[in-house]
Structure formats: C-alpha cells, structure tokens
Amino acid sequence: MTKNGFIALFVCTLSCWMPNVLAVSSFSAIPVKQAAAVQKQPAPVSKTNLLLDKERLRDAQQQLLGRPELAQRPLYVLDKVDFFDGTRPRIELIVAHRSSKDVPLNIYTFENGTWRAEPIEQDYSDNYIAKHQMQLDDTDWAQVADVARVWQEKAREVKAVETEPYYISLVWLPPQRKRFWHTATLEAVGKQYYLSLHENGTVWEWKRPAAEKE
C-alpha cells in the first residue's frame, strides 16, 4: 500500500469511529445529569447560635420524644442535659432506660439536625439511676434561649471575654429533687463569675467564687 493510500484509509476509519464515540459520550452524559438533578441535597445547617434558637431547640426535643425506642412515658434522663454551641453545636444526654441490667445505657447526641444513640462504657447501678434520673418530657427546651440571653446580659455587664453563649445544662439535684440551669463560667479580666438559674428562669446564684472575693 502506498503512503497516500494508507493516509486515505486512516482518515476514513477515523471518520467512521468518531461519530460512535460522540454518540456514546452524549448517551452517557444524559443519565449523569439526570441523577445529579434528582440527587437529594442535604439540609442546610443553621448558622445561628443553637442556644438562642427556640425553633431548633423545640425541634430537637420533639424529635427525641418521637423516637420509637423512647415511646415509654414519662421519659427520664440521667443527671443532666447538656446544650453546646461554639465549634460543635450539639445536645447530649443519657437516657435512663434499659431493658435489663446487662444492657448499657445509651448516650443520645443531637447534631446537624438529627439524633444518634451510642452505648456508654460507664456502668451505673440501678440505685444510682433511681436517684439521679430526671423527668424530661415535662420540660420546654426553648427555655434554653431565655437562659442564654440572661447569661449574655451578665457577660456584657461584667465585660466578659466571651459574650456569645456556648454552654448551658439542665441539671437534676437529687437531695433537693429539683432541676436548675447551670451555665458556663463567665471570664472577665482578672475575675470569674458563676451564674445559675431556677427552672423557671429566674436567677438563683450570681456570684464570684469564694477564693476570688476581695
């Protein structure tokens, strides 16, 4: 075969092959685009402070109470419920129910809009659980936002280094058999302050640690 004949054969082969390649490429691209269009997008994570967002707080509580494995009423948790903002906004609690002594308690974490449950390693006696369980389904988690605003006002009042609420806990006191709101220590220049509130949101303690008093 001459050189010119070889070139002619190559051009003919290439012209026949390219339309098939383009057809396959076009055919393959259609399902990919369709799949991308119908792919479920994750729900956007709110940028607001969790401790100040009553809607998210109530939603978290309702999601927890609606879980099938927690259908038993009333619902009890162990010792406290922790509410966090900051770098990792979340809610954490230990549910004080188990089917038998051999089954560990579960810690429930609310993060990025959903709850997850994991068994905890620490073991609790039935006696401890009985004394330290706190009823949960008669509380309103939206009240966390009210507590956070009181903390924020106090932080501004004493010119605290941090004025954005980042930690609040609903705590059970076994001796008094009462619930109260514990908050993060307020750090000012050379001083510290402690704030706690009654369950109804009124100030219970607002003080400096005894060792720091002048």
GROMACS .gro file of C-alpha atoms in nm:
model
  214
    1MET     CA    1   0.000   0.000   0.000
    2THR     CA    2   0.129   0.345  -0.094
    3LYS     CA    3   0.171   0.622   0.159
    4ASN     CA    4  -0.125   0.815   0.012
    5GLY     CA    5  -0.342   0.504   0.025
    6PHE     CA    6  -0.258   0.446   0.393
    7ILE     CA    7  -0.348   0.806   0.482
    8ALA     CA    8  -0.679   0.779   0.299
    9LEU     CA    9  -0.763   0.456   0.483
   10PHE     CA   10  -0.675   0.614   0.822
   11VAL     CA   11  -0.892   0.922   0.758
   12CYS     CA   12  -1.185   0.702   0.652
   13THR     CA   13  -1.152   0.482   0.962
   14LEU     CA   14  -1.128   0.785   1.193
   15SER     CA   15  -1.434   0.950   1.037
   16CYS     CA   16  -1.637   0.633   1.092
   17TRP     CA   17  -1.517   0.585   1.452
   18MET     CA   18  -1.562   0.943   1.587
   19PRO     CA   19  -1.945   0.965   1.546
   20ASN     CA   20  -1.980   0.646   1.752
   21VAL     CA   21  -1.759   0.789   2.028
   22LEU     CA   22  -1.956   1.112   2.035
   23ALA     CA   23  -2.283   0.920   2.041
   24VAL     CA   24  -2.168   0.707   2.337
   25SER     CA   25  -2.042   1.016   2.522
   26SER     CA   26  -2.368   1.201   2.466
   27PHE     CA   27  -2.572   0.898   2.571
   28SER     CA   28  -2.364   0.851   2.889
   29ALA     CA   29  -2.392   1.215   2.990
   30ILE     CA   30  -2.772   1.218   3.000
   31PRO     CA   31  -2.822   0.981   3.296
   32VAL     CA   32  -2.543   1.153   3.491
   33LYS     CA   33  -2.710   1.492   3.457
   34GLN     CA   34  -3.046   1.346   3.547
   35ALA     CA   35  -2.900   1.172   3.853
   36ALA     CA   36  -2.736   1.494   3.966
   37ALA     CA   37  -3.063   1.680   3.925
   38VAL     CA   38  -3.267   1.438   4.134
   39GLN     CA   39  -2.999   1.369   4.395
   40LYS     CA   40  -3.128   1.475   4.735
   41GLN     CA   41  -2.941   1.770   4.873
   42PRO     CA   42  -2.851   1.771   5.245
   43ALA     CA   43  -3.047   2.011   5.461
   44PRO     CA   44  -2.851   2.330   5.526
   45VAL     CA   45  -2.706   2.360   5.875
   46SER     CA   46  -2.823   2.671   6.056
   47LYS     CA   47  -2.557   2.931   6.131
   48THR     CA   48  -2.746   3.076   6.426
   49ASN     CA   49  -2.640   3.003   6.783
   50LEU     CA   50  -2.818   2.683   6.887
   51LEU     CA   51  -2.861   2.811   7.243
   52LEU     CA   52  -3.056   3.114   7.117
   53ASP     CA   53  -3.268   2.935   6.857
   54LYS     CA   54  -3.600   2.834   7.015
   55GLU     CA   55  -3.727   2.669   6.698
   56ARG     CA   56  -3.427   2.436   6.668
   57LEU     CA   57  -3.436   2.358   7.040
   58ARG     CA   58  -3.804   2.262   7.030
   59ASP     CA   59  -3.750   2.060   6.713
   60ALA     CA   60  -3.466   1.867   6.879
   61GLN     CA   61  -3.686   1.787   7.179
   62GLN     CA   62  -3.978   1.673   6.964
   63GLN     CA   63  -3.751   1.455   6.751
   64LEU     CA   64  -3.618   1.287   7.065
   65LEU     CA   65  -3.960   1.226   7.217
   66GLY     CA   66  -4.081   1.088   6.884
   67ARG     CA   67  -3.820   0.815   6.857
   68PRO     CA   68  -3.984   0.469   6.865
   69GLU     CA   69  -3.746   0.328   7.124
   70LEU     CA   70  -3.833   0.613   7.362
   71ALA     CA   71  -4.208   0.570   7.336
   72GLN     CA   72  -4.219   0.482   7.706
   73ARG     CA   73  -4.357   0.769   7.911
   74PRO     CA   74  -4.252   0.951   8.113
   75LEU     CA   75  -3.902   0.985   7.968
   76TYR     CA   76  -3.613   1.009   8.214
   77VAL     CA   77  -3.252   1.113   8.158
   78LEU     CA   78  -2.953   1.071   8.386
   79ASP     CA   79  -2.828   1.374   8.581
   80LYS     CA   80  -2.846   1.644   8.312
   81VAL     CA   81  -2.897   1.760   7.955
   82ASP     CA   82  -2.602   1.947   7.803
   83PHE     CA   83  -2.652   2.213   7.534
   84PHE     CA   84  -2.347   2.332   7.339
   85ASP     CA   85  -2.274   2.589   7.072
   86GLY     CA   86  -1.927   2.703   6.965
   87THR     CA   87  -1.727   2.494   6.721
   88ARG     CA   88  -1.955   2.191   6.756
   89PRO     CA   89  -2.320   2.279   6.831
   90ARG     CA   90  -2.500   1.980   6.984
   91ILE     CA   91  -2.718   1.844   7.264
   92GLU     CA   92  -2.614   1.546   7.475
   93LEU     CA   93  -2.797   1.335   7.732
   94ILE     CA   94  -2.804   0.983   7.876
   95VAL     CA   95  -3.142   0.813   7.867
   96ALA     CA   96  -3.209   0.638   8.199
   97HIS     CA   97  -3.396   0.341   8.050
   98ARG     CA   98  -3.267  -0.006   7.971
   99SER     CA   99  -3.434  -0.338   7.913
  100SER     CA  100  -3.215  -0.526   8.161
  101LYS     CA  101  -2.912  -0.484   8.388
  102ASP     CA  102  -2.688  -0.637   8.122
  103VAL     CA  103  -2.777  -0.370   7.866
  104PRO     CA  104  -2.573  -0.046   7.882
  105LEU     CA  105  -2.737   0.293   7.888
  106ASN     CA  106  -2.730   0.499   7.570
  107ILE     CA  107  -2.598   0.849   7.523
  108TYR     CA  108  -2.803   1.045   7.271
  109THR     CA  109  -2.643   1.325   7.070
  110PHE     CA  110  -2.830   1.579   6.859
  111GLU     CA  111  -2.602   1.722   6.592
  112ASN     CA  112  -2.656   1.859   6.241
  113GLY     CA  113  -3.032   1.826   6.279
  114THR     CA  114  -3.052   1.459   6.378
  115TRP     CA  115  -3.020   1.234   6.683
  116ARG     CA  116  -2.789   0.936   6.716
  117ALA     CA  117  -2.761   0.687   7.003
  118GLU     CA  118  -2.449   0.508   7.125
  119PRO     CA  119  -2.395   0.279   7.426
  120ILE     CA  120  -2.182   0.424   7.703
  121GLU     CA  121  -1.895   0.237   7.865
  122GLN     CA  122  -1.955   0.355   8.221
  123ASP     CA  123  -2.184   0.132   8.422
  124TYR     CA  124  -2.449   0.269   8.658
  125SER     CA  125  -2.622   0.077   8.933
  126ASP     CA  126  -2.999   0.065   8.944
  127ASN     CA  127  -2.981   0.252   9.276
  128TYR     CA  128  -2.782   0.537   9.120
  129ILE     CA  129  -3.018   0.557   8.825
  130ALA     CA  130  -3.320   0.569   9.055
  131LYS     CA  131  -3.176   0.865   9.249
  132HIS     CA  132  -3.032   1.059   8.957
  133GLN     CA  133  -3.298   1.024   8.689
  134MET     CA  134  -3.466   1.344   8.578
  135GLN     CA  135  -3.801   1.359   8.401
  136LEU     CA  136  -3.762   1.521   8.063
  137ASP     CA  137  -4.090   1.528   7.875
  138ASP     CA  138  -4.245   1.794   8.101
  139THR     CA  139  -3.972   2.049   8.018
  140ASP     CA  140  -3.954   2.303   7.736
  141TRP     CA  141  -3.613   2.320   7.574
  142ALA     CA  142  -3.696   2.654   7.418
  143GLN     CA  143  -3.632   2.794   7.766
  144VAL     CA  144  -3.261   2.740   7.699
  145ALA     CA  145  -3.275   3.050   7.479
  146ASP     CA  146  -3.411   3.258   7.768
  147VAL     CA  147  -3.134   3.133   7.997
  148ALA     CA  148  -2.876   3.207   7.728
  149ARG     CA  149  -2.996   3.566   7.699
  150VAL     CA  150  -2.964   3.617   8.076
  151TRP     CA  151  -2.610   3.479   8.057
  152GLN     CA  152  -2.536   3.709   7.763
  153GLU     CA  153  -2.661   4.014   7.953
  154LYS     CA  154  -2.445   3.926   8.254
  155ALA     CA  155  -2.145   3.871   8.028
  156ARG     CA  156  -2.181   4.219   7.883
  157GLU     CA  157  -2.240   4.366   8.228
  158VAL     CA  158  -1.906   4.240   8.363
  159LYS     CA  159  -1.726   4.288   8.029
  160ALA     CA  160  -1.654   3.918   7.997
  161VAL     CA  161  -1.404   3.799   7.739
  162GLU     CA  162  -1.672   3.577   7.579
  163THR     CA  163  -2.021   3.720   7.536
  164GLU     CA  164  -2.168   3.460   7.299
  165PRO     CA  165  -2.344   3.178   7.490
  166TYR     CA  166  -2.175   2.843   7.434
  167TYR     CA  167  -2.278   2.608   7.717
  168ILE     CA  168  -2.591   2.556   7.926
  169SER     CA  169  -2.701   2.250   8.119
  170LEU     CA  170  -3.032   2.148   8.272
  171VAL     CA  171  -2.923   1.968   8.590
  172TRP     CA  172  -3.101   1.746   8.842
  173LEU     CA  173  -3.020   1.790   9.213
  174PRO     CA  174  -3.113   1.464   9.390
  175PRO     CA  175  -3.107   1.598   9.752
  176GLN     CA  176  -3.344   1.885   9.673
  177ARG     CA  177  -3.522   1.691   9.398
  178LYS     CA  178  -3.518   1.996   9.175
  179ARG     CA  179  -3.398   2.096   8.832
  180PHE     CA  180  -3.192   2.407   8.768
  181TRP     CA  181  -2.996   2.573   8.488
  182HIS     CA  182  -2.618   2.560   8.510
  183THR     CA  183  -2.418   2.787   8.279
  184ALA     CA  184  -2.060   2.838   8.165
  185THR     CA  185  -1.835   3.037   8.398
  186LEU     CA  186  -1.803   3.399   8.288
  187GLU     CA  187  -1.439   3.501   8.248
  188ALA     CA  188  -1.357   3.871   8.283
  189VAL     CA  189  -1.015   4.032   8.317
  190GLY     CA  190  -0.880   3.902   8.647
  191LYS     CA  191  -1.224   3.785   8.761
  192GLN     CA  192  -1.467   3.496   8.727
  193TYR     CA  193  -1.842   3.485   8.779
  194TYR     CA  194  -2.085   3.200   8.827
  195LEU     CA  195  -2.449   3.215   8.715
  196SER     CA  196  -2.722   2.959   8.777
  197LEU     CA  197  -3.097   2.992   8.736
  198HIS     CA  198  -3.403   2.826   8.881
  199GLU     CA  199  -3.600   2.607   8.646
  200ASN     CA  200  -3.844   2.894   8.584
  201GLY     CA  201  -3.558   3.110   8.452
  202THR     CA  202  -3.512   3.344   8.749
  203VAL     CA  203  -3.159   3.394   8.882
  204TRP     CA  204  -3.065   3.154   9.161
  205GLU     CA  205  -2.694   3.232   9.205
  206TRP     CA  206  -2.490   3.516   9.063
  207LYS     CA  207  -2.156   3.537   9.238
  208ARG     CA  208  -1.781   3.522   9.225
  209PRO     CA  209  -1.601   3.215   9.359
  210ALA     CA  210  -1.524   3.249   9.731
  211ALA     CA  211  -1.147   3.230   9.671
  212GLU     CA  212  -1.163   3.537   9.444
  213LYS     CA  213  -1.371   3.767   9.661
  214GLU     CA  214  -1.191   4.080   9.768
   0.00000   0.00000   0.00000
